[in-house]
């Protein structure tokens, strides 16, 4: 599943219980990193993505640890498990008669190909304006 924007990915995280919203005011200098460090080192279900909604001196929320587990990375790629993405890379590496350097160059195109599928739309009035 591809996501139209970051909001959709955040909603998918929240729907699966992989996101915790922090509504208390936090300082962006050291406080956000300290909280994220503690959460990201936890095991299992306690290691979640964090959405800081009230960042001191900012009108924008801050999303942290969004890709901090295999489950969240697979969700971001739109696959059941990360091995599915690894299979794509393996297929590229199996292409015969291509140098290793060219294979490495092809691998760099995977993210671009994914972006091309979900190319952003230009709008005059975006929700963040």
PDB file of C-alpha atoms in Angstrom:
ATOM      1  CA  UNK A   1       0.000   0.000   0.000  1.00  0.00           C
ATOM      2  CA  UNK A   2       1.388   3.381  -0.962  1.00  0.00           C
ATOM      3  CA  UNK A   3       0.571   6.453   1.078  1.00  0.00           C
ATOM      4  CA  UNK A   4      -0.646   9.669  -0.473  1.00  0.00           C
ATOM      5  CA  UNK A   5       1.158  11.733   2.163  1.00  0.00           C
ATOM      6  CA  UNK A   6       2.719  11.604   5.602  1.00  0.00           C
ATOM      7  CA  UNK A   7      -0.697  12.048   7.231  1.00  0.00           C
ATOM      8  CA  UNK A   8      -1.850   8.748   5.742  1.00  0.00           C
ATOM      9  CA  UNK A   9       1.264   6.979   7.036  1.00  0.00           C
ATOM     10  CA  UNK A  10       0.735   8.488  10.496  1.00  0.00           C
ATOM     11  CA  UNK A  11      -2.903   7.329  10.419  1.00  0.00           C
ATOM     12  CA  UNK A  12      -1.760   3.812   9.449  1.00  0.00           C
ATOM     13  CA  UNK A  13       0.714   3.794  12.348  1.00  0.00           C
ATOM     14  CA  UNK A  14      -1.967   4.960  14.768  1.00  0.00           C
ATOM     15  CA  UNK A  15      -4.509   2.451  13.456  1.00  0.00           C
ATOM     16  CA  UNK A  16      -2.078  -0.381  14.213  1.00  0.00           C
ATOM     17  CA  UNK A  17      -1.126   0.958  17.652  1.00  0.00           C
ATOM     18  CA  UNK A  18       2.393   1.843  16.487  1.00  0.00           C
ATOM     19  CA  UNK A  19       2.198   5.565  17.293  1.00  0.00           C
ATOM     20  CA  UNK A  20       1.970   7.548  20.502  1.00  0.00           C
ATOM     21  CA  UNK A  21       0.908  11.201  20.409  1.00  0.00           C
ATOM     22  CA  UNK A  22       2.670  13.528  22.849  1.00  0.00           C
ATOM     23  CA  UNK A  23       0.475  16.569  23.543  1.00  0.00           C
ATOM     24  CA  UNK A  24       2.551  18.146  26.337  1.00  0.00           C
ATOM     25  CA  UNK A  25       4.884  20.965  25.302  1.00  0.00           C
ATOM     26  CA  UNK A  26       8.411  19.692  24.627  1.00  0.00           C
ATOM     27  CA  UNK A  27      11.680  21.482  23.951  1.00  0.00           C
ATOM     28  CA  UNK A  28      13.179  20.627  20.547  1.00  0.00           C
ATOM     29  CA  UNK A  29      16.765  21.070  21.744  1.00  0.00           C
ATOM     30  CA  UNK A  30      17.293  18.040  23.977  1.00  0.00           C
ATOM     31  CA  UNK A  31      13.936  16.932  25.319  1.00  0.00           C
ATOM     32  CA  UNK A  32      12.557  15.394  22.107  1.00  0.00           C
ATOM     33  CA  UNK A  33      15.755  13.433  21.511  1.00  0.00           C
ATOM     34  CA  UNK A  34      15.871  12.169  25.091  1.00  0.00           C
ATOM     35  CA  UNK A  35      12.267  10.961  25.009  1.00  0.00           C
ATOM     36  CA  UNK A  36      12.794   9.348  21.601  1.00  0.00           C
ATOM     37  CA  UNK A  37      16.018   7.690  22.754  1.00  0.00           C
ATOM     38  CA  UNK A  38      14.273   6.089  25.729  1.00  0.00           C
ATOM     39  CA  UNK A  39      11.294   4.871  23.695  1.00  0.00           C
ATOM     40  CA  UNK A  40      13.361   3.585  20.767  1.00  0.00           C
ATOM     41  CA  UNK A  41      15.458   1.404  23.084  1.00  0.00           C
ATOM     42  CA  UNK A  42      12.403  -0.390  24.471  1.00  0.00           C
ATOM     43  CA  UNK A  43      11.457  -3.866  23.352  1.00  0.00           C
ATOM     44  CA  UNK A  44       8.370  -4.931  21.439  1.00  0.00           C
ATOM     45  CA  UNK A  45       5.118  -3.002  21.640  1.00  0.00           C
ATOM     46  CA  UNK A  46       6.627  -0.246  23.810  1.00  0.00           C
ATOM     47  CA  UNK A  47       8.956   0.814  20.960  1.00  0.00           C
ATOM     48  CA  UNK A  48       6.587   3.080  19.021  1.00  0.00           C
ATOM     49  CA  UNK A  49       6.718   6.085  16.721  1.00  0.00           C
ATOM     50  CA  UNK A  50       6.218   9.399  18.499  1.00  0.00           C
ATOM     51  CA  UNK A  51       4.279  12.401  17.248  1.00  0.00           C
ATOM     52  CA  UNK A  52       5.140  15.506  19.272  1.00  0.00           C
ATOM     53  CA  UNK A  53       2.198  17.833  18.695  1.00  0.00           C
ATOM     54  CA  UNK A  54       3.273  20.785  20.860  1.00  0.00           C
ATOM     55  CA  UNK A  55       6.912  21.619  20.086  1.00  0.00           C
ATOM     56  CA  UNK A  56       8.213  24.742  21.786  1.00  0.00           C
ATOM     57  CA  UNK A  57       8.795  27.515  19.236  1.00  0.00           C
ATOM     58  CA  UNK A  58       7.253  25.591  16.335  1.00  0.00           C
ATOM     59  CA  UNK A  59       3.848  25.449  14.708  1.00  0.00           C
ATOM     60  CA  UNK A  60       4.670  22.087  13.118  1.00  0.00           C
ATOM     61  CA  UNK A  61       4.468  18.717  14.876  1.00  0.00           C
ATOM     62  CA  UNK A  62       7.540  16.462  14.895  1.00  0.00           C
ATOM     63  CA  UNK A  63       7.394  12.756  14.003  1.00  0.00           C
ATOM     64  CA  UNK A  64      10.191  10.652  15.491  1.00  0.00           C
ATOM     65  CA  UNK A  65      11.093   6.951  15.375  1.00  0.00           C
ATOM     66  CA  UNK A  66       8.720   6.474  12.426  1.00  0.00           C
ATOM     67  CA  UNK A  67      10.970   3.799  10.890  1.00  0.00           C
ATOM     68  CA  UNK A  68      12.438   2.455  14.137  1.00  0.00           C
ATOM     69  CA  UNK A  69      11.281  -1.150  13.738  1.00  0.00           C
ATOM     70  CA  UNK A  70      11.089  -3.724  10.971  1.00  0.00           C
ATOM     71  CA  UNK A  71       7.301  -3.605  11.230  1.00  0.00           C
ATOM     72  CA  UNK A  72       7.151   0.173  10.726  1.00  0.00           C
ATOM     73  CA  UNK A  73       9.650   0.055   7.848  1.00  0.00           C
ATOM     74  CA  UNK A  74       7.625  -2.662   6.112  1.00  0.00           C
ATOM     75  CA  UNK A  75       4.497  -0.577   6.642  1.00  0.00           C
ATOM     76  CA  UNK A  76       6.223   2.442   5.060  1.00  0.00           C
ATOM     77  CA  UNK A  77       7.257   0.364   2.028  1.00  0.00           C
ATOM     78  CA  UNK A  78       3.748  -1.033   1.758  1.00  0.00           C
ATOM     79  CA  UNK A  79       4.815  -4.667   2.147  1.00  0.00           C
ATOM     80  CA  UNK A  80       3.958  -7.390   4.640  1.00  0.00           C
ATOM     81  CA  UNK A  81       7.587  -7.946   5.580  1.00  0.00           C
ATOM     82  CA  UNK A  82      10.892  -6.355   4.665  1.00  0.00           C
ATOM     83  CA  UNK A  83      11.973  -9.564   2.963  1.00  0.00           C
ATOM     84  CA  UNK A  84       9.616  -8.592   0.125  1.00  0.00           C
ATOM     85  CA  UNK A  85      11.757  -5.512  -0.559  1.00  0.00           C
ATOM     86  CA  UNK A  86      14.895  -7.618  -0.186  1.00  0.00           C
ATOM     87  CA  UNK A  87      13.505  -9.956  -2.857  1.00  0.00           C
ATOM     88  CA  UNK A  88      13.272  -7.009  -5.266  1.00  0.00           C
ATOM     89  CA  UNK A  89      16.909  -6.163  -4.604  1.00  0.00           C
ATOM     90  CA  UNK A  90      17.948  -9.792  -5.042  1.00  0.00           C
ATOM     91  CA  UNK A  91      16.259  -9.910  -8.440  1.00  0.00           C
ATOM     92  CA  UNK A  92      18.209  -6.848  -9.536  1.00  0.00           C
ATOM     93  CA  UNK A  93      21.452  -8.445  -8.395  1.00  0.00           C
ATOM     94  CA  UNK A  94      20.654 -11.569 -10.449  1.00  0.00           C
ATOM     95  CA  UNK A  95      20.621  -9.636 -13.741  1.00  0.00           C
ATOM     96  CA  UNK A  96      23.312 -11.327 -15.845  1.00  0.00           C
ATOM     97  CA  UNK A  97      26.070  -9.572 -17.787  1.00  0.00           C
ATOM     98  CA  UNK A  98      25.923  -6.377 -15.776  1.00  0.00           C
ATOM     99  CA  UNK A  99      28.826  -5.190 -13.681  1.00  0.00           C
ATOM    100  CA  UNK A 100      28.434  -4.924  -9.928  1.00  0.00           C
ATOM    101  CA  UNK A 101      28.733  -1.138 -10.213  1.00  0.00           C
ATOM    102  CA  UNK A 102      25.825  -1.010 -12.663  1.00  0.00           C
ATOM    103  CA  UNK A 103      23.768  -3.266 -10.389  1.00  0.00           C
ATOM    104  CA  UNK A 104      24.448  -0.880  -7.510  1.00  0.00           C
ATOM    105  CA  UNK A 105      23.339   2.005  -9.728  1.00  0.00           C
ATOM    106  CA  UNK A 106      20.118   0.142 -10.538  1.00  0.00           C
ATOM    107  CA  UNK A 107      19.404  -0.338  -6.824  1.00  0.00           C
ATOM    108  CA  UNK A 108      19.524   3.418  -6.331  1.00  0.00           C
ATOM    109  CA  UNK A 109      16.656   3.695  -8.813  1.00  0.00           C
ATOM    110  CA  UNK A 110      14.235   1.659  -6.661  1.00  0.00           C
ATOM    111  CA  UNK A 111      13.317   4.591  -4.387  1.00  0.00           C
ATOM    112  CA  UNK A 112      12.928   6.821  -7.443  1.00  0.00           C
ATOM    113  CA  UNK A 113      10.641   4.277  -9.101  1.00  0.00           C
ATOM    114  CA  UNK A 114       8.509   4.104  -5.970  1.00  0.00           C
ATOM    115  CA  UNK A 115       8.297   7.906  -5.898  1.00  0.00           C
ATOM    116  CA  UNK A 116       7.318   8.030  -9.567  1.00  0.00           C
ATOM    117  CA  UNK A 117       4.344   5.808  -8.822  1.00  0.00           C
ATOM    118  CA  UNK A 118       3.161   8.228  -6.121  1.00  0.00           C
ATOM    119  CA  UNK A 119       4.311  11.516  -7.600  1.00  0.00           C
ATOM    120  CA  UNK A 120       2.938  14.391  -5.505  1.00  0.00           C
ATOM    121  CA  UNK A 121       0.163  16.539  -6.858  1.00  0.00           C
ATOM    122  CA  UNK A 122       0.553  20.295  -6.983  1.00  0.00           C
ATOM    123  CA  UNK A 123      -2.267  22.139  -5.255  1.00  0.00           C
ATOM    124  CA  UNK A 124      -2.938  25.820  -4.659  1.00  0.00           C
ATOM    125  CA  UNK A 125      -4.230  25.434  -1.098  1.00  0.00           C
ATOM    126  CA  UNK A 126      -2.428  22.758   0.891  1.00  0.00           C
ATOM    127  CA  UNK A 127      -3.628  21.931   4.438  1.00  0.00           C
ATOM    128  CA  UNK A 128      -0.269  23.016   5.897  1.00  0.00           C
ATOM    129  CA  UNK A 129      -0.503  26.586   4.559  1.00  0.00           C
TER     130      UNK A 129
END
